[in-house]
CSV table of C-alpha atoms in Angstrom, one decimal:
chain,number,residue,atom,x,y,z
B,19,MET,CA,0.0,0.0,0.0
B,20,PRO,CA,1.2,3.5,-0.7
B,21,SER,CA,2.5,5.4,2.3
B,22,GLN,CA,0.2,8.0,4.0
B,23,LYS,CA,2.8,10.7,3.4
B,24,SER,CA,2.7,10.1,-0.4
B,25,LYS,CA,-1.1,10.4,-0.5
B,26,THR,CA,-1.2,13.8,1.0
B,27,LYS,CA,0.2,15.5,-2.1
B,28,PRO,CA,-1.9,14.5,-5.1
B,29,LYS,CA,-3.7,17.9,-5.5
B,30,GLU,CA,-0.5,19.9,-5.1
B,31,LYS,CA,1.3,17.5,-7.4
B,32,ARG,CA,-1.5,17.7,-10.0
B,33,LYS,CA,-1.2,21.5,-10.1
B,34,THR,CA,2.5,21.3,-10.7
B,35,GLN,CA,2.0,18.7,-13.4
B,36,GLU,CA,-0.5,20.9,-15.2
B,37,LYS,CA,2.0,23.7,-15.2
B,38,ASN,CA,4.7,21.3,-16.5
B,39,GLU,CA,2.4,19.9,-19.2
B,40,SER,CA,1.6,23.4,-20.3
B,41,ALA,CA,5.3,24.2,-20.6
B,42,GLN,CA,5.9,20.9,-22.4
B,43,GLY,CA,3.1,21.7,-24.8
B,44,GLU,CA,4.8,25.0,-25.7
B,45,GLU,CA,8.1,23.2,-26.1
B,46,LYS,CA,6.5,20.6,-28.4
B,47,LYS,CA,5.0,23.4,-30.6
B,48,ARG,CA,8.5,24.9,-30.9
B,49,PHE,CA,9.9,21.5,-31.7
B,50,HIS,CA,7.4,20.7,-34.4
B,51,ALA,CA,7.8,24.2,-35.9
B,52,SER,CA,11.6,23.7,-36.3
B,53,GLY,CA,11.2,20.1,-37.5
B,54,PRO,CA,12.5,16.9,-36.0
B,55,ARG,CA,16.1,15.7,-36.4
B,56,PRO,CA,16.7,12.6,-38.6
B,57,LEU,CA,17.8,9.4,-36.9
B,58,TRP,CA,20.6,9.0,-39.5
B,59,SER,CA,21.8,11.0,-42.5
B,60,GLY,CA,23.9,9.7,-45.4
B,61,THR,CA,24.1,9.1,-49.2
B,62,ILE,CA,22.7,6.4,-51.4
B,63,THR,CA,25.5,5.4,-53.8
B,64,PHE,CA,25.4,3.1,-56.9
B,65,GLY,CA,27.2,3.5,-60.2
B,66,LEU,CA,27.5,7.2,-60.8
B,67,VAL,CA,24.5,8.0,-58.7
B,68,SER,CA,24.9,9.8,-55.4
B,69,LEU,CA,21.7,10.8,-53.5
B,70,PRO,CA,21.9,12.4,-50.0
B,71,VAL,CA,19.0,11.2,-47.8
B,72,ASN,CA,17.7,11.3,-44.2
B,73,LEU,CA,16.3,8.3,-42.3
B,74,TYR,CA,13.3,8.6,-39.9
B,75,PRO,CA,11.7,5.6,-38.1
B,76,ALA,CA,8.4,4.6,-39.7
B,77,ASN,CA,7.0,3.3,-36.4
B,78,ARG,CA,6.1,5.2,-33.3
B,79,PRO,CA,7.0,4.2,-29.7
B,80,LYS,CA,4.6,2.0,-27.8
B,81,PRO,CA,1.6,4.0,-26.6
B,82,VAL,CA,1.8,2.6,-23.1
B,83,SER,CA,5.1,2.3,-21.2
B,84,LEU,CA,4.8,1.2,-17.6
B,85,ARG,CA,7.7,2.0,-15.2
B,86,MET,CA,8.7,-0.2,-12.4
B,87,VAL,CA,8.4,1.7,-9.1
B,88,ASP,CA,8.3,0.8,-5.4
B,89,ALA,CA,5.3,1.3,-3.1
B,90,GLN,CA,6.3,5.0,-2.5
B,91,GLY,CA,6.6,5.7,-6.2
B,92,THR,CA,10.4,5.8,-6.5
B,93,PRO,CA,11.5,4.7,-10.0
B,94,LEU,CA,13.6,1.5,-9.9
B,95,ALA,CA,16.7,0.8,-12.0
B,96,ARG,CA,18.2,-2.4,-13.2
B,97,ARG,CA,21.6,-3.5,-11.9
B,98,TYR,CA,23.8,-6.5,-12.4
B,99,PHE,CA,24.0,-8.8,-9.4
B,100,CYS,CA,26.8,-11.3,-8.7
B,101,GLU,CA,25.2,-14.4,-7.1
B,102,LYS,CA,28.6,-15.8,-6.1
B,103,GLU,CA,29.7,-12.6,-4.2
B,104,GLU,CA,26.1,-11.6,-3.4
B,105,ARG,CA,26.6,-8.0,-4.3
B,106,VAL,CA,25.7,-5.4,-7.1
B,107,LEU,CA,28.5,-4.9,-9.6
B,108,ASP,CA,29.6,-1.5,-11.0
B,109,TYR,CA,29.8,-1.0,-14.8
B,110,ASP,CA,33.6,-1.0,-14.8
B,111,GLU,CA,33.6,-4.6,-13.3
B,112,LEU,CA,31.6,-6.0,-16.2
B,113,ILE,CA,33.1,-7.9,-19.1
B,114,ARG,CA,31.6,-9.8,-22.0
B,115,GLY,CA,32.0,-13.5,-22.6
B,116,TYR,CA,31.1,-15.8,-25.5
B,117,GLU,CA,29.6,-19.0,-24.1
B,118,VAL,CA,31.2,-22.1,-25.7
B,119,GLU,CA,29.8,-24.6,-23.2
B,120,LYS,CA,27.7,-24.4,-20.1
B,121,ASN,CA,29.6,-22.2,-17.6
B,122,GLU,CA,32.6,-21.9,-20.0
B,123,PHE,CA,33.2,-18.5,-21.7
B,124,VAL,CA,35.8,-16.9,-24.0
B,125,VAL,CA,36.3,-13.3,-22.8
B,126,VAL,CA,35.9,-10.6,-25.5
B,127,GLU,CA,37.3,-7.3,-24.4
B,128,GLU,CA,36.1,-3.8,-25.2
B,129,ARG,CA,39.1,-3.0,-27.4
B,130,GLU,CA,38.5,-6.2,-29.4
B,131,LEU,CA,34.9,-5.3,-30.0
B,132,ASP,CA,36.1,-1.8,-31.1
B,133,SER,CA,38.6,-3.3,-33.5
B,134,LEU,CA,36.0,-5.7,-35.0
B,135,ALA,CA,33.3,-3.0,-35.4
B,136,PRO,CA,32.5,-2.0,-39.1
B,137,GLU,CA,34.3,1.0,-40.5
B,138,LYS,CA,32.2,4.2,-40.0
B,139,SER,CA,30.6,5.4,-43.1
B,140,GLN,CA,27.8,7.7,-44.2
B,141,GLU,CA,27.1,5.8,-47.4
B,142,ILE,CA,24.2,3.4,-48.2
B,143,ASP,CA,26.0,1.1,-50.6
B,144,LEU,CA,23.4,-0.1,-53.0
B,145,LYS,CA,24.7,-3.4,-54.3
B,146,ARG,CA,22.0,-4.8,-56.5
B,147,PHE,CA,18.3,-4.5,-57.6
B,148,VAL,CA,15.9,-7.5,-57.3
B,149,GLY,CA,12.2,-8.1,-57.9
B,150,LEU,CA,9.9,-7.1,-55.0
B,151,ASP,CA,8.4,-10.5,-55.0
B,152,GLU,CA,11.8,-12.1,-54.4
B,153,ILE,CA,12.0,-10.7,-50.9
B,154,ASP,CA,10.2,-12.9,-48.4
B,155,PRO,CA,8.4,-10.6,-45.8
B,156,MET,CA,9.8,-12.8,-43.1
B,157,TYR,CA,13.1,-11.0,-43.6
B,158,PHE,CA,11.7,-7.5,-42.9
B,159,GLN,CA,12.6,-6.3,-39.5
B,160,ARG,CA,12.2,-2.5,-39.1
B,161,ALA,CA,11.1,0.3,-41.5
B,162,TYR,CA,12.5,3.8,-42.0
B,163,PHE,CA,11.3,6.6,-44.3
B,164,MET,CA,13.9,8.1,-46.5
B,165,THR,CA,13.6,11.8,-47.3
B,166,PRO,CA,15.8,13.8,-49.8
B,167,ASP,CA,18.4,16.2,-48.6
B,168,LYS,CA,18.6,19.8,-49.9
B,169,GLY,CA,18.6,20.2,-53.6
B,170,VAL,CA,18.1,16.6,-54.6
B,171,THR,CA,14.3,16.3,-54.7
B,172,LYS,CA,14.2,15.7,-58.5
B,173,ALA,CA,16.8,12.9,-58.3
B,174,TYR,CA,14.9,11.4,-55.4
B,175,ARG,CA,11.7,11.4,-57.3
B,176,LEU,CA,13.3,10.0,-60.4
B,177,LEU,CA,14.8,7.1,-58.5
B,178,ALA,CA,11.6,6.4,-56.6
B,179,GLU,CA,9.4,6.4,-59.8
B,180,SER,CA,11.9,4.3,-61.7
B,181,MET,CA,12.1,1.6,-59.0
B,182,GLU,CA,8.3,1.6,-58.5
B,183,SER,CA,7.5,1.3,-62.2
B,184,ALA,CA,10.0,-1.5,-62.6
B,185,GLY,CA,8.8,-3.3,-59.5
B,186,ARG,CA,12.3,-3.4,-58.1
B,187,ALA,CA,13.9,-3.1,-54.7
B,188,GLY,CA,17.4,-2.1,-54.0
B,189,ILE,CA,19.6,-4.3,-51.6
B,190,ALA,CA,22.1,-2.2,-49.7
B,191,THR,CA,24.3,-2.1,-46.6
B,192,PHE,CA,25.0,0.8,-44.3
B,193,VAL,CA,26.5,1.4,-40.8
B,194,MET,CA,24.5,3.0,-38.1
B,195,ARG,CA,25.4,3.2,-34.4
B,196,GLY,CA,28.4,1.0,-34.9
B,197,LYS,CA,26.5,-1.8,-36.5
B,198,GLU,CA,26.2,-2.8,-40.1
B,199,TYR,CA,22.7,-3.3,-41.5
B,200,LEU,CA,21.4,-5.1,-44.6
B,201,VAL,CA,18.4,-3.2,-46.0
B,202,ALA,CA,15.9,-3.4,-48.8
B,203,ILE,CA,15.1,0.0,-50.4
B,204,ILE,CA,11.5,0.0,-51.6
B,205,ALA,CA,9.6,2.7,-53.5
B,206,GLU,CA,5.9,3.2,-52.8
B,207,LYS,CA,3.7,6.2,-53.9
B,208,GLY,CA,6.8,8.2,-54.8
B,209,ILE,CA,8.4,7.7,-51.4
B,210,LEU,CA,11.5,5.6,-50.6
B,211,ARG,CA,11.5,3.3,-47.6
B,212,ALA,CA,14.3,1.3,-46.1
B,213,GLU,CA,13.5,-2.0,-44.5
B,214,THR,CA,16.2,-3.5,-42.4
B,215,LEU,CA,16.5,-7.2,-43.2
B,216,ARG,CA,17.2,-10.2,-40.9
B,217,PHE,CA,20.2,-12.3,-41.9
B,218,ALA,CA,19.7,-15.7,-43.5
B,219,GLU,CA,20.9,-17.5,-40.3
B,220,GLU,CA,18.1,-15.8,-38.3
B,221,ILE,CA,15.3,-17.3,-40.3
B,222,ARG,CA,14.0,-20.8,-39.6
B,223,ALA,CA,13.0,-23.1,-42.5
B,224,PRO,CA,9.7,-25.0,-42.4
B,225,GLU,CA,11.7,-28.2,-42.1
B,226,ASP,CA,13.1,-27.1,-38.8
B,227,ILE,CA,9.8,-27.3,-37.0
B,228,ALA,CA,8.7,-30.8,-37.9
B,229,LEU,CA,5.5,-30.0,-39.9
B,230,PRO,CA,3.2,-33.0,-40.7
B,231,GLU,CA,3.5,-34.4,-44.3
B,232,ALA,CA,1.2,-32.8,-46.8
B,233,THR,CA,-2.0,-34.7,-47.8
B,234,ARG,CA,-4.6,-34.0,-50.5
B,235,PRO,CA,-7.7,-32.5,-48.8
B,236,ASP,CA,-11.3,-33.8,-49.4
B,237,LYS,CA,-12.9,-31.8,-52.3
B,238,GLN,CA,-16.2,-31.1,-50.5
B,239,ARG,CA,-14.3,-29.8,-47.4
B,240,ALA,CA,-12.1,-27.7,-49.6
B,241,LYS,CA,-15.1,-26.1,-51.2
B,242,ALA,CA,-16.7,-25.4,-47.8
B,243,MET,CA,-13.4,-23.8,-46.6
B,244,GLN,CA,-13.4,-21.6,-49.8
B,245,LYS,CA,-16.9,-20.4,-49.1
B,246,ALA,CA,-16.1,-19.5,-45.5
B,247,ILE,CA,-13.1,-17.5,-46.7
B,248,GLU,CA,-15.2,-15.7,-49.4
B,249,ALA,CA,-17.8,-14.8,-46.8
B,250,LEU,CA,-15.3,-12.9,-44.8
B,251,THR,CA,-13.4,-11.4,-47.7
B,252,GLU,CA,-13.4,-7.5,-48.0
B,253,LYS,CA,-12.2,-5.3,-50.9
B,254,SER,CA,-9.7,-3.3,-48.9
B,255,PHE,CA,-8.0,-3.4,-45.5
B,256,ALA,CA,-8.6,-0.4,-43.2
B,257,ARG,CA,-5.7,0.8,-41.2
B,258,GLU,CA,-8.1,1.9,-38.4
B,259,GLU,CA,-8.7,-1.8,-37.7
B,260,LEU,CA,-5.2,-2.2,-36.3
B,261,GLN,CA,-6.1,-0.9,-32.8
B,262,ASP,CA,-4.1,-1.8,-29.7
B,263,LEU,CA,-7.1,-2.4,-27.5
B,264,GLN,CA,-5.1,-3.6,-24.5
B,265,SER,CA,-3.1,-0.4,-24.3
B,266,GLN,CA,-6.3,1.6,-24.6
B,267,ARG,CA,-7.8,-0.3,-21.7
B,268,ILE,CA,-4.7,0.3,-19.6
B,269,VAL,CA,-4.8,4.0,-20.2
B,270,ALA,CA,-8.5,4.2,-19.5
B,271,ARG,CA,-8.1,2.4,-16.2
B,272,ALA,CA,-5.2,4.6,-15.2
B,273,GLU,CA,-7.2,7.8,-16.0
B,274,GLU,CA,-10.3,6.4,-14.0
B,275,LYS,CA,-8.1,5.8,-10.9
B,276,LEU,CA,-6.5,9.2,-11.3
B,277,ALA,CA,-9.9,10.9,-11.4
B,278,ARG,CA,-10.9,9.1,-8.2
B,279,GLY,CA,-7.6,9.7,-6.5
B,280,GLU,CA,-7.1,6.0,-6.1
B,281,ASP,CA,-3.6,4.5,-5.7
B,282,VAL,CA,-2.0,7.8,-6.8
B,283,ILE,CA,1.5,8.0,-5.4
B,284,ALA,CA,3.8,11.0,-5.9
B,285,LEU,CA,7.3,11.8,-4.8
B,286,GLY,CA,8.4,15.1,-3.4
B,287,GLU,CA,11.3,16.9,-4.9
B,288,GLU,CA,13.5,15.9,-2.0
B,289,ASP,CA,12.7,12.2,-2.6
B,290,ALA,CA,13.4,12.3,-6.3
B,291,PRO,CA,16.0,9.6,-7.4
B,292,GLU,CA,19.5,10.8,-8.4
B,293,PHE,CA,19.8,8.7,-11.6
B,294,GLU,CA,18.2,9.9,-14.8
B,295,PRO,CA,16.4,7.6,-17.2
B,296,GLU,CA,17.6,7.6,-20.8
B,297,GLN,CA,15.7,10.2,-22.8
B,298,GLY,CA,13.3,9.0,-25.6
B,299,GLY,CA,12.6,10.6,-28.9
B,300,GLU,CA,9.7,12.9,-29.6
B,301,VAL,CA,6.7,11.5,-31.5
B,302,VAL,CA,6.6,13.3,-34.8
B,303,ASP,CA,4.2,13.4,-37.8
B,304,LEU,CA,6.4,11.6,-40.4
B,305,MET,CA,4.1,12.2,-43.3
B,306,GLN,CA,4.3,15.9,-42.7
B,307,VAL,CA,8.1,15.6,-42.6
B,308,LEU,CA,8.0,13.8,-46.0
B,309,LYS,CA,5.7,16.4,-47.6
B,310,GLN,CA,7.7,19.3,-46.3
B,311,SER,CA,11.0,17.8,-47.5
B,312,LEU,CA,9.7,16.8,-50.9
B,313,ALA,CA,7.8,20.1,-51.5
B,314,GLU,CA,10.6,22.4,-50.5
B,315,GLY,CA,13.7,20.3,-51.5
B,316,ARG,CA,15.4,20.8,-48.1
B,317,PRO,CA,15.9,18.9,-44.9
B,318,PRO,CA,12.9,19.2,-42.6
B,319,GLY,CA,13.2,22.3,-40.3
B,320,GLN,CA,16.3,23.8,-41.8
B,321,ALA,CA,14.7,27.1,-42.9
B,322,ALA,CA,12.4,27.2,-39.9
B,323,ARG,CA,15.4,27.0,-37.5
B,324,SER,CA,17.3,29.7,-39.3
B,325,ASP,CA,14.3,32.0,-39.4
B,326,THR,CA,13.7,31.4,-35.7
B,327,ASP,CA,17.3,32.1,-34.9
B,328,LYS,CA,17.3,35.4,-36.7
B,329,SER,CA,14.2,36.6,-34.9
B,330,LYS,CA,15.4,35.7,-31.4
B,331,PRO,CA,17.3,38.3,-29.5
B,332,GLU,CA,20.4,37.2,-27.6
B,333,LYS,CA,19.7,36.5,-23.9
B,334,ARG,CA,22.3,36.6,-21.2
B,335,ALA,CA,22.2,33.9,-18.6
B,336,LYS,CA,20.7,35.0,-15.2
B,337,PRO,CA,23.0,34.7,-12.2
B,338,ALA,CA,22.0,31.7,-10.0
B,339,ALA,CA,20.3,32.5,-6.7
B,340,GLY,CA,22.6,32.2,-3.7
B,341,ARG,CA,25.8,32.1,-5.7
B,342,GLY,CA,27.4,34.6,-3.5
B,343,LYS,CA,27.0,32.2,-0.5
B,344,GLU,CA,28.9,29.4,-2.2
B,345,LYS,CA,32.5,28.8,-1.3
B,346,LYS,CA,34.7,30.3,-4.0
B,347,ARG,CA,36.9,28.1,-6.1
B,348,PRO,CA,40.0,28.9,-8.2
B,349,THR,CA,39.1,30.9,-11.3
B,350,SER,CA,40.4,28.1,-13.6
B,351,GLN,CA,38.0,25.5,-12.1
B,352,ARG,CA,35.0,27.7,-11.5
B,353,GLY,CA,31.9,26.4,-13.3
B,354,THR,CA,33.8,24.0,-15.6
B,355,GLY,CA,31.7,21.0,-14.6
B,356,LYS,CA,28.4,22.8,-15.3
B,357,ARG,CA,29.6,24.1,-18.6
B,358,ARG,CA,30.9,20.6,-19.6
B,359,SER,CA,27.6,18.9,-18.6
B,360,ALA,CA,25.6,21.6,-20.5
B,361,GLY,CA,27.7,21.0,-23.6
B,362,LEU,CA,27.1,17.3,-23.5
B,363,GLU,CA,23.3,17.5,-23.2
B,364,GLY,CA,22.8,18.4,-26.9
B,365,LEU,CA,24.8,15.4,-28.1
B,366,SER,CA,23.3,12.1,-29.3
B,367,ARG,CA,24.2,8.8,-27.7
B,368,ASP,CA,26.5,7.9,-30.7
B,369,GLU,CA,28.4,11.2,-30.3
B,370,LEU,CA,28.7,10.6,-26.5
B,371,TYR,CA,29.9,7.1,-27.1
B,372,GLU,CA,32.7,8.3,-29.5
B,373,ARG,CA,33.9,10.7,-26.8
B,374,ALA,CA,33.8,7.8,-24.3
B,375,GLN,CA,35.9,5.7,-26.7
B,376,GLN,CA,38.5,8.5,-26.9
B,377,LEU,CA,38.6,8.7,-23.1
B,378,ASP,CA,38.8,4.9,-22.9
B,379,LEU,CA,36.0,4.8,-20.3
B,380,PRO,CA,35.3,1.3,-19.0
B,381,GLY,CA,31.8,-0.2,-19.5
B,382,ARG,CA,30.8,2.5,-22.0
B,383,SER,CA,29.0,0.2,-24.4
B,384,ARG,CA,26.4,-0.7,-21.6
B,385,MET,CA,25.8,2.9,-20.5
B,386,SER,CA,22.7,4.9,-21.3
B,387,LYS,CA,22.9,8.3,-22.8
B,388,ALA,CA,22.6,10.0,-19.4
B,389,GLU,CA,25.2,7.7,-17.9
B,390,LEU,CA,27.6,8.4,-20.7
B,391,ALA,CA,27.2,12.2,-20.3
B,392,LYS,CA,27.8,11.8,-16.5
B,393,ALA,CA,30.9,9.6,-17.0
B,394,ILE,CA,32.4,11.9,-19.6
B,395,ALA,CA,31.8,15.0,-17.5
B,396,ALA,CA,33.5,13.3,-14.5
B,397,ALA,CA,36.5,12.1,-16.6
B,398,GLY,CA,37.0,15.4,-18.4
């Protein structure tokens, strides 16, 4: 049961949340006005063709994400526990091992993983074109929309229309976040889409699951089955039918309990945990991004950002309250930690990981974005 102390604050907490939501709403408006940042940017290359593009995820995050908390509402974090020593391990104590037999491992060190990683590249190396019907949908893993970069809209349209009319898909490789991906580039309604593909060894064959031997069905039963199928056949498939009803029910239940003030637990600022969860991406309207990019022939948000920057007057930072009461440090050290942390906040996890590699920080590959920033700030 939630503690009595945590139940005394829901009204005050709700007012604070409303103010925060209002501020977040304004921030989202500004975000959408300036346009989202692509997940990856590079160039499609084949023959003499070179086409700069941006990649955006074609799927949204899950509508419901439940956090693990304790009875007082404190968010919980996962840690690695050593059963032999009966204690929680730090990141710098962890190493990776390839299991060759039960309880027997070959250690693979961080520097070895770095040396085996694919060479960094911003190219989508289009190796061949194949018929769309030759790619089994079982190989499709994750979809990304591809938008043209500045000044290449005509070339983008030409490639998309040529591939679509020929019924061809391009098979290519590219490196993203230190991993090499195999992708199928598909053109549909004038838009290019990249589908990451599973590798051949990841796909099971029907023979692997011991299916029964095929037998010839009875003709009368086959006709009855065909009639049953025809009775449920529709001309088109409506996207609206793909509804996540379970998530909708969870959200509705949570909102009902919130309205009744039932099982609402809230932490005070003094009880907030010190660790920060890894930040997620904003939900964006991808079709609007594509329309904007294709219509104007520029990366989404480029002109909007420059216009906004021109109209904004420069602002000086306000002095922090109570700074005069703090103990003075040497001039060379004053405020360097805060400036360093502030400079890291705007970097992506990939950029932070590169800095962690340069600093040779142990356990960097298992750190979240927030943990990488904290470790780099401490090491710098």
